[in-house]
Amino acid sequence: PRPLRTPRGETPPQELSLAHQTATPNGGGALSEVVTKTIETGPYLSAILLSLVYADDEREVRDVLSMTLHHVGNARTFEFLIKHGDGSLRVLEAIGKQIQIDRKTQGIVLNARDITDRKQTEVAIEKLAAFPRLNPNPIFEMAANGRLNYFNQAAEQMAASLGKNHPSELLPAEIHSVVQECLVTGEKNVGRETKGGNRIFSWSFFPIIANQVVHCYATDITDRLNLEAQLRQSQKMDSIGQLAAGVAHDFNNILTIIQGYTGLVLDKKELNPEFAEPLRQVAVAAERAANLTRQLLMFSRKQIMQPQELDLNEVIGSVTKFLRRILGEDIIVHFNYSHNLPAIFADSGMMEQIIMNMAVNTRDALPRGGQLSIGTSVVEISPAHVQANPESRTGEFVCLRFSDNGMGIPPEVLPRIFEPFFTTKEIGKGTGLGLATVYGIVKQHKGWIEVLSRKGEGTTFRVYLPSIERSAKASPDLRPESVQGGRETILVVEDEPELRGLVCRILEDFGYKVFEAANGPEAIPIWQERLEKIDLLLTDMVMPGYLSGRELADKFKAQKPRLKVIYTSGYSVETIGKDFSYKRGLNFLQKPYHPLALIKVVRDSLDS
């Protein structure tokens, strides 16, 4: 050490000896003792020892040493940073104790060691320890003898939520054999599932061979499994819906032919009365079949809608008489209307069908009579509700509720109640389309259904529909009241030959000149040859070939903007496109249709 000058006016120290070694590694990485010496009080302490201390710790070290110097026999332990010879900072742990050198001189014995590596290790250990401690999933450590060494806070919370006395009760029953197998084979064991209360857990076991322990990780997969089940159900329903829509489309073509020809014959004044009644029965049967295909299209969400602003309370009131007849005298109906109910934008006929179908479903659930409660309310759907019911979404909705005190729905049947053609009734007693139709209508109106049922305790259906502000006006209901023909020229494009022949005959009977084509490519040369003469294009939307009805109409209107177009389909306007503005009864005619309805639409379109 350098010789020190005694400040002016102070007595020089009787003894000053300082051993200062630059911190260098030795052995297993520990550092040699930095300071082990007796230092007397005075400015020399500051000048020598404190010159090694990091500036931020200097004041604290000075205070600790000062306190140590004035308390005989009390050792003090403290930590501080020093500046290493290589420029880095090292952490020292020091123990200081006051000593009496002689009668006049007091000093401090200071022992210090480098604990930088230990501190870094402690930080790393703390980070690792925080992972299981703060993990939101239950974590356990099992010893080779089956003893539970550790569990985290999440395990405690999960055990408490399930009414368990200790987290060990969450572990699989075969935990001991699983632990032994992992330690013997050295292989992990993952994907093991257990059930606790109403929750399902997936377990993963990882052996730590060096320590002869097994780490166990549990994940609550209940919500994931529920979502997967709902996704599979949704996909299945969509697939069945596509099938139902295709079947309904083909039936609608057939029914249009049946209704068309029976209508033409029945309109003839000279019809023999002997044939009139059978033909009327054919027409009634065709109408029943058309209703069945409409239900299929409603289920598949491809039925044409005529939405308007509706008060759901008024819709229920309009079908009250029919409900009484359907339910009979053995079922008592209670109505619970919510006052100031927001409006919905919906098809009134479809809303009535929901109510009627649900009434029929309730009647079947109450074979010996009972009670049915029909209610409406406005609800605010929260994010928590959406998490429990993935089909829902946040916002304000109108809820239509049906509650009965019937036999309830068995758990094994509940997941299938909305499947088309699924029924628990005897053969011939039901089509299995009632609830499926309700499901399709609700989906088409951007809503959803929730069901709560317990066997022997009744069932509650809740239908949620988006609410709107009361501002829109109801759309006019276009129905053919009178028919009038004309002499304009019409191009009919329809791929079904029998239906195309029927349409041409009807139009010609009412004075129109008609050209016909089976598809788009076949219609183009006719159009090019008679472009100026054709006043209206009547085309099916879905046709074979590379041109749809929409594409064909766009092509023709580009050449003749004043051309009138009427689209027909056994599906709905969904096949046309979201950007298509349609008006039923003016430029869209859904199959099946009556001959007079066709003439009315043609005349209205030409006159528009």
Coordinates of C-alpha atoms in Angstrom, one line a residue:
P1 CA 0.0 0.0 0.0
R2 CA 1.0 3.5 -0.6
P3 CA 2.2 5.5 2.4
L4 CA -0.5 7.8 3.6
R5 CA -0.1 11.4 4.8
T6 CA -1.6 12.4 8.1
P7 CA -4.0 15.2 7.7
R8 CA -2.8 18.4 9.4
G9 CA -3.8 18.7 13.0
E10 CA -4.4 14.9 13.5
T11 CA -2.3 12.4 15.4
P12 CA -0.7 9.8 13.2
P13 CA -2.1 6.3 13.7
Q14 CA -0.2 3.9 15.9
E15 CA -0.7 1.1 13.4
L16 CA -1.9 0.9 9.9
S17 CA -1.7 -2.3 7.9
L18 CA -3.9 -3.1 5.0
A19 CA -3.7 -6.3 2.9
H20 CA -5.5 -5.7 -0.5
Q21 CA -5.5 -8.5 -3.0
T22 CA -7.1 -8.1 -6.4
A23 CA -10.0 -10.5 -6.6
T24 CA -8.8 -13.5 -8.6
P25 CA -10.4 -17.0 -9.0
N26 CA -9.1 -19.9 -7.0
G27 CA -10.1 -23.5 -6.7
G28 CA -13.7 -24.1 -7.7
G29 CA -14.3 -20.6 -8.8
A30 CA -14.4 -19.0 -5.3
L31 CA -12.5 -15.8 -4.9
S32 CA -9.7 -15.3 -2.3
E33 CA -10.2 -13.1 0.7
V34 CA -10.2 -9.5 -0.3
V35 CA -9.8 -7.8 3.0
T36 CA -8.8 -9.4 6.3
K37 CA -7.1 -6.8 8.5
T38 CA -7.3 -4.5 11.4
I39 CA -8.1 -0.9 10.5
E40 CA -8.1 1.9 12.9
T41 CA -10.6 4.7 12.9
G42 CA -10.1 8.0 11.2
P43 CA -9.9 9.4 7.7
Y44 CA -7.6 6.5 6.7
L45 CA -10.6 4.2 6.7
S46 CA -12.3 6.3 4.1
A47 CA -9.1 6.8 2.1
I48 CA -8.2 3.1 1.8
L49 CA -11.2 0.8 2.2
L50 CA -13.9 3.0 0.7
S51 CA -11.7 3.6 -2.3
L52 CA -12.6 0.0 -3.3
V53 CA -16.3 0.3 -2.8
Y54 CA -18.7 1.1 -5.7
A55 CA -19.9 4.7 -5.5
D56 CA -23.6 3.8 -4.9
D57 CA -22.7 1.6 -1.9
E58 CA -20.1 3.9 -0.4
R59 CA -22.4 5.8 2.0
E60 CA -24.1 2.6 3.2
V61 CA -20.7 0.9 3.9
R62 CA -19.4 4.0 5.7
D63 CA -22.5 4.0 8.0
V64 CA -22.3 0.3 8.7
L65 CA -18.6 0.5 9.6
S66 CA -19.2 3.5 11.8
M67 CA -21.9 1.8 13.7
T68 CA -19.7 -1.3 14.1
L69 CA -16.9 0.7 15.5
H70 CA -19.0 2.2 18.2
H71 CA -20.6 -1.1 19.4
V72 CA -18.2 -3.4 21.2
G73 CA -18.5 -7.1 20.6
N74 CA -21.3 -6.9 18.1
A75 CA -20.5 -8.4 14.7
R76 CA -22.3 -7.0 11.6
T77 CA -22.8 -8.7 8.3
F78 CA -23.4 -6.7 5.2
E79 CA -23.0 -6.8 1.4
F80 CA -21.6 -4.3 -1.0
L81 CA -20.2 -3.9 -4.5
I82 CA -16.5 -3.4 -5.2
K83 CA -14.7 -2.4 -8.4
H84 CA -12.8 -5.4 -9.7
G85 CA -9.4 -5.0 -11.3
D86 CA -10.8 -5.9 -14.7
G87 CA -13.4 -3.2 -14.4
S88 CA -16.4 -5.4 -13.5
L89 CA -18.4 -5.1 -10.3
R90 CA -18.3 -7.9 -7.7
V91 CA -20.5 -8.6 -4.8
L92 CA -18.8 -9.0 -1.4
E93 CA -20.3 -10.4 1.8
A94 CA -18.4 -8.9 4.8
I95 CA -18.5 -9.4 8.5
G96 CA -17.2 -6.5 10.7
K97 CA -16.5 -6.5 14.4
Q98 CA -15.1 -3.9 16.7
I99 CA -11.8 -4.6 18.6
Q100 CA -9.8 -2.8 21.2
I101 CA -6.2 -2.6 20.1
D102 CA -5.0 -0.9 23.2
R103 CA -6.3 1.6 25.7
K104 CA -6.3 4.4 23.2
T105 CA -6.9 2.7 19.9
Q106 CA -10.1 1.0 18.6
G107 CA -10.4 -0.8 15.3
I108 CA -12.5 -3.1 13.1
V109 CA -11.7 -6.6 12.0
L110 CA -13.3 -7.0 8.6
N111 CA -13.6 -10.3 6.8
A112 CA -15.0 -10.3 3.2
R113 CA -15.5 -12.9 0.5
D114 CA -16.7 -12.7 -3.1
I115 CA -20.3 -14.1 -3.5
T116 CA -21.0 -12.8 -7.0
D117 CA -21.4 -16.3 -8.4
R118 CA -23.7 -17.3 -5.6
K119 CA -25.9 -14.3 -6.1
Q120 CA -26.2 -15.0 -9.8
T121 CA -27.1 -18.6 -9.0
E122 CA -29.7 -17.4 -6.5
V123 CA -31.3 -15.2 -9.1
A124 CA -31.4 -18.0 -11.6
I125 CA -32.9 -20.4 -9.0
E126 CA -35.5 -17.8 -8.1
K127 CA -36.5 -17.5 -11.8
L128 CA -36.8 -21.2 -12.1
A129 CA -38.7 -21.5 -8.8
A130 CA -41.2 -18.8 -10.0
F131 CA -42.2 -21.0 -13.0
P132 CA -44.0 -23.7 -11.0
R133 CA -45.0 -21.3 -8.2
L134 CA -46.8 -18.8 -10.5
N135 CA -47.9 -21.3 -13.2
P136 CA -51.8 -21.1 -13.6
N137 CA -51.9 -24.9 -14.0
P138 CA -51.5 -27.4 -11.1
I139 CA -47.9 -28.7 -10.8
F140 CA -46.6 -31.5 -8.5
E141 CA -43.3 -33.2 -7.8
M142 CA -43.5 -36.9 -6.8
A143 CA -40.7 -38.8 -5.1
A144 CA -39.8 -42.3 -6.2
N145 CA -41.5 -43.8 -3.1
G146 CA -44.8 -42.0 -4.1
R147 CA -44.4 -39.2 -1.6
L148 CA -45.7 -35.8 -2.7
N149 CA -42.7 -33.4 -2.5
Y150 CA -44.3 -30.2 -3.9
F151 CA -47.4 -28.7 -5.2
N152 CA -48.0 -25.1 -6.3
Q153 CA -50.7 -22.6 -5.5
A154 CA -52.8 -23.4 -8.6
A155 CA -53.1 -27.0 -7.3
E156 CA -54.3 -25.7 -4.0
Q157 CA -56.9 -23.5 -5.6
M158 CA -58.1 -26.2 -8.0
A159 CA -58.5 -28.7 -5.1
A160 CA -60.5 -26.1 -3.1
S161 CA -62.7 -25.3 -6.1
L162 CA -63.6 -29.0 -6.4
G163 CA -64.2 -29.5 -2.7
K164 CA -61.0 -31.5 -2.1
N165 CA -59.2 -31.4 1.3
H166 CA -55.7 -31.6 -0.2
P167 CA -54.2 -31.2 -3.7
S168 CA -53.0 -34.8 -3.6
E169 CA -56.7 -35.8 -4.1
L170 CA -56.4 -34.4 -7.6
L171 CA -53.7 -36.9 -8.6
P172 CA -54.7 -39.9 -10.8
A173 CA -55.6 -43.0 -8.8
E174 CA -52.7 -44.9 -10.4
I175 CA -50.1 -42.2 -9.7
H176 CA -47.6 -44.5 -7.9
S177 CA -47.4 -47.0 -10.8
V178 CA -47.0 -44.1 -13.3
V179 CA -44.2 -42.6 -11.2
Q180 CA -42.4 -45.9 -11.0
E181 CA -42.8 -46.6 -14.7
C182 CA -41.4 -43.2 -15.6
L183 CA -38.3 -43.6 -13.3
V184 CA -37.6 -47.2 -14.5
T185 CA -38.0 -46.5 -18.2
G186 CA -36.9 -42.9 -18.2
E187 CA -39.8 -42.1 -20.6
K188 CA -42.4 -39.4 -20.2
N189 CA -46.0 -40.2 -19.9
V190 CA -48.4 -37.7 -21.4
G191 CA -52.1 -37.4 -22.4
R192 CA -53.5 -39.3 -19.4
E193 CA -57.0 -37.9 -18.6
T194 CA -58.9 -37.9 -15.3
K195 CA -62.2 -36.4 -14.2
G196 CA -62.7 -34.3 -11.1
G197 CA -66.2 -33.1 -10.4
N198 CA -67.3 -31.5 -13.7
R199 CA -63.8 -30.9 -14.9
I200 CA -61.5 -33.0 -17.0
F201 CA -57.7 -32.9 -16.6
S202 CA -54.9 -33.9 -18.9
W203 CA -51.7 -35.1 -17.1
S204 CA -48.1 -35.1 -18.2
F205 CA -45.4 -36.9 -16.3
F206 CA -41.7 -36.1 -16.8
P207 CA -39.0 -38.2 -14.9
I208 CA -35.9 -36.4 -13.5
I209 CA -33.7 -39.4 -13.3
A210 CA -30.8 -37.6 -11.6
N211 CA -33.0 -36.6 -8.6
Q212 CA -35.2 -39.7 -8.7
V213 CA -38.4 -37.5 -8.9
V214 CA -41.2 -37.1 -11.4
H215 CA -42.7 -33.7 -12.3
C216 CA -46.4 -33.8 -12.9
Y217 CA -48.3 -31.1 -14.9
A218 CA -52.0 -31.0 -15.0
T219 CA -54.1 -29.0 -17.6
D220 CA -57.8 -28.4 -17.3
I221 CA -59.0 -29.3 -20.8
T222 CA -62.8 -29.1 -20.0
D223 CA -63.4 -26.0 -22.0
R224 CA -61.3 -27.2 -24.9
L225 CA -63.1 -30.5 -25.1
N226 CA -66.5 -28.6 -25.0
L227 CA -65.4 -26.3 -27.8
E228 CA -64.2 -29.3 -29.9
A229 CA -67.5 -31.1 -29.4
Q230 CA -69.4 -28.0 -30.4
L231 CA -67.2 -27.5 -33.4
R232 CA -67.8 -31.1 -34.5
Q233 CA -71.5 -30.7 -33.9
S234 CA -71.5 -27.4 -36.0
Q235 CA -69.6 -29.1 -38.8
K236 CA -72.0 -32.0 -38.8
M237 CA -75.0 -29.7 -38.9
D238 CA -73.5 -27.7 -41.7
S239 CA -72.9 -30.9 -43.7
I240 CA -76.4 -32.1 -43.1
G241 CA -77.6 -28.6 -44.0
Q242 CA -75.8 -28.7 -47.4
L243 CA -77.4 -32.1 -48.1
A244 CA -80.9 -30.8 -47.0
A245 CA -80.5 -27.8 -49.2
G246 CA -79.6 -29.8 -52.2
V247 CA -82.5 -32.2 -51.7
A248 CA -84.9 -29.2 -51.2
H249 CA -83.6 -27.6 -54.4
D250 CA -84.4 -30.7 -56.5
F251 CA -87.8 -31.1 -54.9
N252 CA -88.7 -27.5 -55.5
N253 CA -88.1 -28.0 -59.2
I254 CA -90.3 -31.0 -59.2
L255 CA -93.0 -29.3 -57.0
T256 CA -93.0 -26.3 -59.3
I257 CA -93.9 -28.6 -62.2
I258 CA -96.6 -30.3 -60.2
Q259 CA -98.1 -27.1 -58.9
G260 CA -97.8 -25.4 -62.3
Y261 CA -99.6 -28.1 -64.3
T262 CA -102.3 -28.7 -61.7
G263 CA -102.9 -25.0 -61.5
L264 CA -103.2 -24.7 -65.3
V265 CA -105.7 -27.5 -65.4
L266 CA -107.7 -26.3 -62.4
D267 CA -108.0 -22.8 -63.9
K268 CA -109.8 -24.2 -67.0
K269 CA -113.5 -23.4 -66.9
E270 CA -114.5 -26.4 -68.9
L271 CA -112.7 -28.8 -66.4
N272 CA -114.8 -31.9 -65.7
P273 CA -115.9 -31.8 -62.0
E274 CA -115.1 -35.5 -61.8
F275 CA -111.4 -34.6 -62.2
A276 CA -111.4 -31.3 -60.3
E277 CA -111.4 -32.8 -56.8
P278 CA -108.5 -35.2 -57.4
L279 CA -106.5 -32.4 -58.9
R280 CA -107.2 -30.2 -55.9
Q281 CA -105.9 -33.0 -53.7
V282 CA -102.8 -33.2 -55.8
A283 CA -102.3 -29.4 -55.4
V284 CA -102.8 -29.8 -51.6
A285 CA -100.3 -32.6 -51.4
A286 CA -97.8 -30.5 -53.5
E287 CA -98.3 -27.6 -51.1
R288 CA -97.6 -29.9 -48.1
A289 CA -94.5 -31.1 -49.8
A290 CA -93.5 -27.5 -50.5
N291 CA -93.8 -26.7 -46.8
L292 CA -91.6 -29.7 -46.0
T293 CA -88.9 -28.4 -48.4
R294 CA -89.2 -25.0 -46.9
Q295 CA -88.5 -26.5 -43.5
L296 CA -85.4 -28.2 -45.0
L297 CA -84.2 -24.9 -46.4
M298 CA -84.9 -23.1 -43.1
F299 CA -82.7 -25.7 -41.4
S300 CA -80.0 -25.3 -43.9
R301 CA -80.3 -21.5 -43.6
K302 CA -81.0 -21.2 -47.4
Q303 CA -84.7 -20.2 -47.2
I304 CA -85.5 -16.8 -48.6
M305 CA -86.3 -14.3 -45.9
Q306 CA -88.6 -11.3 -45.9
P307 CA -87.2 -9.5 -42.8
Q308 CA -88.9 -6.5 -41.3
E309 CA -89.1 -4.8 -38.0
L310 CA -91.0 -7.0 -35.5
D311 CA -92.3 -6.8 -32.0
L312 CA -91.8 -10.4 -30.8
N313 CA -94.6 -9.9 -28.2
E314 CA -97.0 -9.1 -31.0
V315 CA -95.9 -12.2 -33.0
I316 CA -96.6 -14.4 -30.0
G317 CA -100.0 -12.8 -29.6
S318 CA -100.9 -13.4 -33.2
V319 CA -100.4 -17.2 -32.9
T320 CA -102.0 -17.6 -29.4
K321 CA -105.2 -19.1 -30.9
F322 CA -103.3 -21.7 -32.8
L323 CA -101.1 -22.5 -29.8
R324 CA -104.3 -23.4 -27.8
R325 CA -105.4 -25.8 -30.5
I326 CA -102.0 -27.4 -30.9
L327 CA -101.4 -27.9 -27.1
G328 CA -104.9 -29.0 -26.2
E329 CA -106.7 -28.5 -22.9
D330 CA -104.3 -30.6 -20.8
I331 CA -101.4 -28.1 -21.1
I332 CA -101.7 -24.7 -19.4
V333 CA -99.8 -21.9 -21.1
H334 CA -98.4 -18.9 -19.2
F335 CA -97.2 -15.8 -21.0
N336 CA -94.5 -13.6 -19.5
Y337 CA -94.0 -10.6 -21.7
S338 CA -91.2 -8.1 -21.1
H339 CA -92.4 -4.5 -21.4
N340 CA -90.6 -2.2 -23.8
L341 CA -89.1 -5.1 -25.6
P342 CA -86.6 -4.0 -28.4
A343 CA -87.6 -4.8 -31.9
I344 CA -85.9 -7.5 -34.0
F345 CA -85.3 -7.6 -37.7
A346 CA -86.8 -10.9 -38.8
D347 CA -89.2 -12.8 -41.0
S348 CA -92.6 -12.9 -39.3
G349 CA -93.6 -16.2 -40.8
M350 CA -90.4 -17.8 -39.7
M351 CA -90.9 -16.4 -36.1
E352 CA -94.4 -17.9 -36.1
Q353 CA -92.9 -21.2 -37.2
I354 CA -90.4 -21.2 -34.3
I355 CA -93.2 -20.7 -31.9
M356 CA -95.4 -23.3 -33.4
N357 CA -92.7 -25.9 -33.7
M358 CA -91.6 -25.3 -30.1
A359 CA -95.3 -25.7 -29.0
V360 CA -95.5 -29.1 -30.8
N361 CA -92.2 -30.1 -29.2
T362 CA -93.6 -29.2 -25.8
R363 CA -96.8 -31.1 -26.4
D364 CA -94.8 -34.2 -27.1
A365 CA -92.9 -33.7 -23.8
L366 CA -96.1 -33.4 -21.8
P367 CA -98.1 -36.5 -22.8
R368 CA -100.2 -36.3 -19.6
G369 CA -100.5 -32.6 -19.6
G370 CA -98.5 -29.9 -17.7
Q371 CA -97.4 -26.4 -18.0
L372 CA -95.6 -24.3 -20.6
S373 CA -94.2 -20.9 -20.0
I374 CA -93.5 -18.6 -23.0
G375 CA -91.6 -15.5 -22.1
T376 CA -89.6 -12.7 -23.7
S377 CA -86.9 -10.5 -22.2
V378 CA -84.0 -8.3 -23.2
V379 CA -80.6 -9.5 -22.1
E380 CA -77.0 -8.2 -22.3
I381 CA -74.6 -11.0 -23.2
S382 CA -71.3 -10.7 -21.3
P383 CA -67.9 -12.0 -22.3
A384 CA -68.2 -14.6 -19.4
H385 CA -71.4 -15.9 -21.0
V386 CA -69.7 -16.2 -24.4
Q387 CA -66.9 -18.2 -22.8
A388 CA -69.4 -20.7 -21.5
N389 CA -71.5 -20.7 -24.7
P390 CA -69.2 -20.3 -27.7
E391 CA -72.1 -19.8 -30.2
S392 CA -73.2 -16.6 -28.4
R393 CA -71.7 -13.2 -28.8
T394 CA -71.6 -10.0 -26.7
G395 CA -74.2 -7.3 -27.0
E396 CA -78.0 -6.8 -26.5
F397 CA -80.3 -9.5 -27.6
V398 CA -84.0 -10.4 -27.4
C399 CA -84.6 -13.7 -25.6
L400 CA -87.6 -15.9 -26.4
R401 CA -87.9 -18.5 -23.7
F402 CA -89.9 -21.8 -23.6
S403 CA -90.0 -23.7 -20.3
D404 CA -92.0 -26.8 -19.5
N405 CA -92.3 -29.1 -16.5
G406 CA -92.2 -32.3 -18.6
M407 CA -90.1 -35.4 -18.5
G408 CA -86.9 -33.6 -19.7
I409 CA -84.4 -34.7 -22.3
P410 CA -82.1 -37.7 -21.6
P411 CA -78.4 -36.7 -21.6
E412 CA -77.6 -39.1 -24.4
V413 CA -80.4 -37.5 -26.6
L414 CA -79.6 -33.9 -25.8
P415 CA -76.7 -33.4 -28.3
R416 CA -78.8 -34.7 -31.2
I417 CA -82.1 -32.8 -30.8
F418 CA -81.3 -30.3 -33.6
E419 CA -80.3 -32.9 -36.1
P420 CA -82.8 -33.2 -39.0
F421 CA -84.8 -36.4 -39.2
F422 CA -83.7 -37.4 -35.7
T423 CA -86.7 -38.2 -33.6
T424 CA -87.5 -40.3 -30.5
K425 CA -91.1 -40.8 -31.7
E426 CA -92.4 -44.0 -33.2
I427 CA -92.0 -44.5 -36.9
G428 CA -94.6 -42.5 -38.8
K429 CA -95.3 -40.2 -35.8
G430 CA -92.8 -37.4 -36.7
T431 CA -90.4 -36.1 -39.4
G432 CA -87.7 -35.1 -37.0
L433 CA -87.6 -31.6 -38.6
G434 CA -89.3 -29.6 -35.9
L435 CA -86.3 -28.5 -33.8
A436 CA -84.0 -28.7 -36.8
T437 CA -86.1 -26.1 -38.5
V438 CA -86.1 -23.9 -35.5
Y439 CA -82.3 -24.2 -35.4
G440 CA -82.0 -23.2 -39.1
I441 CA -84.3 -20.3 -38.7
V442 CA -82.5 -18.9 -35.7
K443 CA -79.1 -19.3 -37.4
Q444 CA -80.4 -17.6 -40.5
H445 CA -81.4 -14.7 -38.2
K446 CA -77.9 -14.6 -36.8
G447 CA -79.0 -15.9 -33.4
W448 CA -78.5 -19.0 -31.4
I449 CA -80.3 -21.5 -29.0
E450 CA -79.4 -22.6 -25.5
V451 CA -81.0 -25.6 -23.9
L452 CA -81.1 -26.6 -20.2
S453 CA -82.8 -29.9 -19.4
R454 CA -82.7 -32.5 -16.7
K455 CA -84.5 -35.7 -16.9
G456 CA -87.7 -35.6 -14.8
E457 CA -87.3 -31.8 -14.2
G458 CA -88.4 -30.2 -17.5
T459 CA -86.7 -28.4 -20.2
T460 CA -86.0 -24.7 -21.0
F461 CA -85.1 -23.5 -24.5
R462 CA -83.7 -19.9 -24.9
V463 CA -83.7 -18.4 -28.4
Y464 CA -81.5 -15.3 -28.7
L465 CA -82.1 -12.9 -31.5
P466 CA -80.3 -9.6 -32.2
S467 CA -82.2 -6.5 -31.2
I468 CA -82.5 -3.3 -33.3
E469 CA -83.8 0.2 -32.7
R470 CA -87.4 0.8 -33.7
S471 CA -86.9 2.7 -36.9
A472 CA -87.4 0.5 -39.9
K473 CA -90.8 0.1 -41.5
A474 CA -92.2 -3.2 -42.5
S475 CA -91.6 -4.3 -46.1
P476 CA -94.8 -4.6 -48.2
D477 CA -96.0 -8.2 -48.7
L478 CA -96.2 -8.8 -52.4
R479 CA -98.9 -11.3 -53.3
P480 CA -100.5 -12.0 -56.7
E481 CA -104.0 -10.5 -56.4
S482 CA -104.7 -10.1 -60.1
V483 CA -102.9 -11.2 -63.2
Q484 CA -102.4 -9.5 -66.5
G485 CA -100.4 -10.7 -69.5
G486 CA -98.6 -8.8 -72.3
R487 CA -96.9 -9.0 -75.6
E488 CA -93.3 -8.4 -74.6
T489 CA -90.5 -10.9 -75.5
I490 CA -89.0 -13.0 -72.7
L491 CA -85.9 -15.2 -72.7
V492 CA -86.3 -18.2 -70.3
V493 CA -83.1 -19.9 -69.2
E494 CA -83.7 -23.0 -67.1
D495 CA -81.7 -26.3 -67.0
E496 CA -84.7 -28.5 -65.9
P497 CA -86.4 -29.4 -69.3
E498 CA -89.9 -30.1 -67.8
L499 CA -89.9 -27.0 -65.7
R500 CA -88.6 -24.9 -68.7
G501 CA -91.5 -26.2 -70.8
L502 CA -94.0 -25.4 -68.2
V503 CA -92.8 -21.8 -67.7
C504 CA -92.8 -21.2 -71.5
R505 CA -96.3 -22.6 -71.8
I506 CA -97.6 -20.4 -69.0
L507 CA -96.0 -17.2 -70.4
E508 CA -97.3 -18.0 -73.9
D509 CA -100.8 -18.6 -72.6
F510 CA -100.7 -15.0 -71.3
G511 CA -99.6 -13.5 -74.7
Y512 CA -95.9 -13.2 -74.2
K513 CA -93.4 -14.2 -76.9
V514 CA -90.9 -16.7 -75.5
F515 CA -87.4 -17.9 -76.4
E516 CA -85.8 -20.7 -74.3
A517 CA -82.3 -22.0 -73.4
A518 CA -81.1 -24.8 -71.1
N519 CA -78.0 -22.9 -69.8
G520 CA -75.9 -19.7 -70.2
P521 CA -73.8 -20.8 -73.1
E522 CA -76.9 -21.8 -75.0
A523 CA -78.6 -18.5 -74.3
I524 CA -75.8 -16.3 -75.6
P525 CA -76.4 -16.9 -79.4
I526 CA -80.1 -16.4 -78.9
W527 CA -79.4 -13.1 -77.1
Q528 CA -76.9 -11.9 -79.8
E529 CA -79.4 -12.6 -82.5
R530 CA -82.5 -11.0 -80.8
L531 CA -80.9 -8.5 -78.4
E532 CA -83.1 -5.6 -79.4
K533 CA -86.3 -7.6 -79.2
I534 CA -85.8 -9.3 -75.7
D535 CA -87.4 -7.3 -72.9
L536 CA -86.9 -9.6 -70.0
L537 CA -84.6 -12.4 -68.9
L538 CA -86.1 -15.0 -66.6
T539 CA -83.1 -17.2 -65.4
D540 CA -82.4 -19.8 -62.9
M541 CA -79.6 -18.9 -60.5
V542 CA -77.8 -22.3 -60.4
M543 CA -77.2 -23.9 -63.7
P544 CA -74.6 -26.3 -65.2
G545 CA -71.8 -24.7 -67.2
Y546 CA -69.5 -21.8 -66.7
L547 CA -72.2 -19.1 -66.5
S548 CA -74.5 -18.7 -63.5
G549 CA -77.7 -16.8 -63.8
R550 CA -76.2 -13.8 -62.1
E551 CA -73.2 -13.8 -64.5
L552 CA -75.4 -14.2 -67.5
A553 CA -77.6 -11.3 -66.5
D554 CA -74.6 -9.1 -65.8
K555 CA -73.3 -9.9 -69.3
F556 CA -76.6 -9.1 -71.0
K557 CA -77.2 -5.9 -69.0
A558 CA -73.8 -4.6 -69.9
Q559 CA -75.0 -4.6 -73.5
K560 CA -78.6 -3.6 -72.8
P561 CA -78.9 -1.7 -69.4
R562 CA -82.7 -1.4 -69.7
L563 CA -83.1 -5.2 -69.7
K564 CA -85.4 -6.5 -67.0
V565 CA -84.2 -9.6 -65.1
I566 CA -86.1 -12.0 -62.8
Y567 CA -84.0 -14.6 -61.0
T568 CA -85.5 -17.9 -59.8
S569 CA -84.1 -20.5 -57.5
G570 CA -84.9 -23.5 -55.4
Y571 CA -82.3 -22.1 -52.9
S572 CA -82.4 -18.5 -51.9
V573 CA -80.7 -15.2 -52.6
E574 CA -77.6 -16.5 -50.7
T575 CA -76.6 -18.1 -54.0
I576 CA -76.8 -14.7 -55.7
G577 CA -74.3 -12.9 -53.6
K578 CA -74.2 -10.5 -50.7
D579 CA -74.0 -7.4 -53.0
F580 CA -77.2 -8.3 -54.8
S581 CA -80.2 -6.1 -54.0
Y582 CA -83.3 -8.2 -54.5
K583 CA -87.0 -7.6 -54.2
R584 CA -89.2 -10.6 -53.9
G585 CA -92.1 -10.3 -56.3
L586 CA -90.1 -8.0 -58.6
N587 CA -86.8 -9.5 -59.5
F588 CA -86.7 -12.7 -57.5
L589 CA -89.1 -15.7 -57.6
Q590 CA -88.5 -18.6 -55.3
K591 CA -89.5 -22.1 -56.3
P592 CA -92.0 -23.6 -56.1
Y593 CA -94.4 -21.0 -57.4
H594 CA -97.9 -20.9 -58.7
P595 CA -98.5 -20.0 -62.4
L596 CA -100.4 -16.9 -61.4
A597 CA -97.5 -15.8 -59.2
L598 CA -95.1 -16.1 -62.2
I599 CA -97.3 -13.9 -64.4
K600 CA -97.7 -11.3 -61.6
V601 CA -94.0 -11.1 -61.1
V602 CA -93.3 -10.8 -64.8
R603 CA -95.9 -8.1 -65.3
D604 CA -94.7 -6.1 -62.3
S605 CA -91.0 -6.4 -63.4
L606 CA -91.8 -5.2 -66.9
D607 CA -93.9 -2.3 -65.6
S608 CA -91.3 -1.2 -63.0

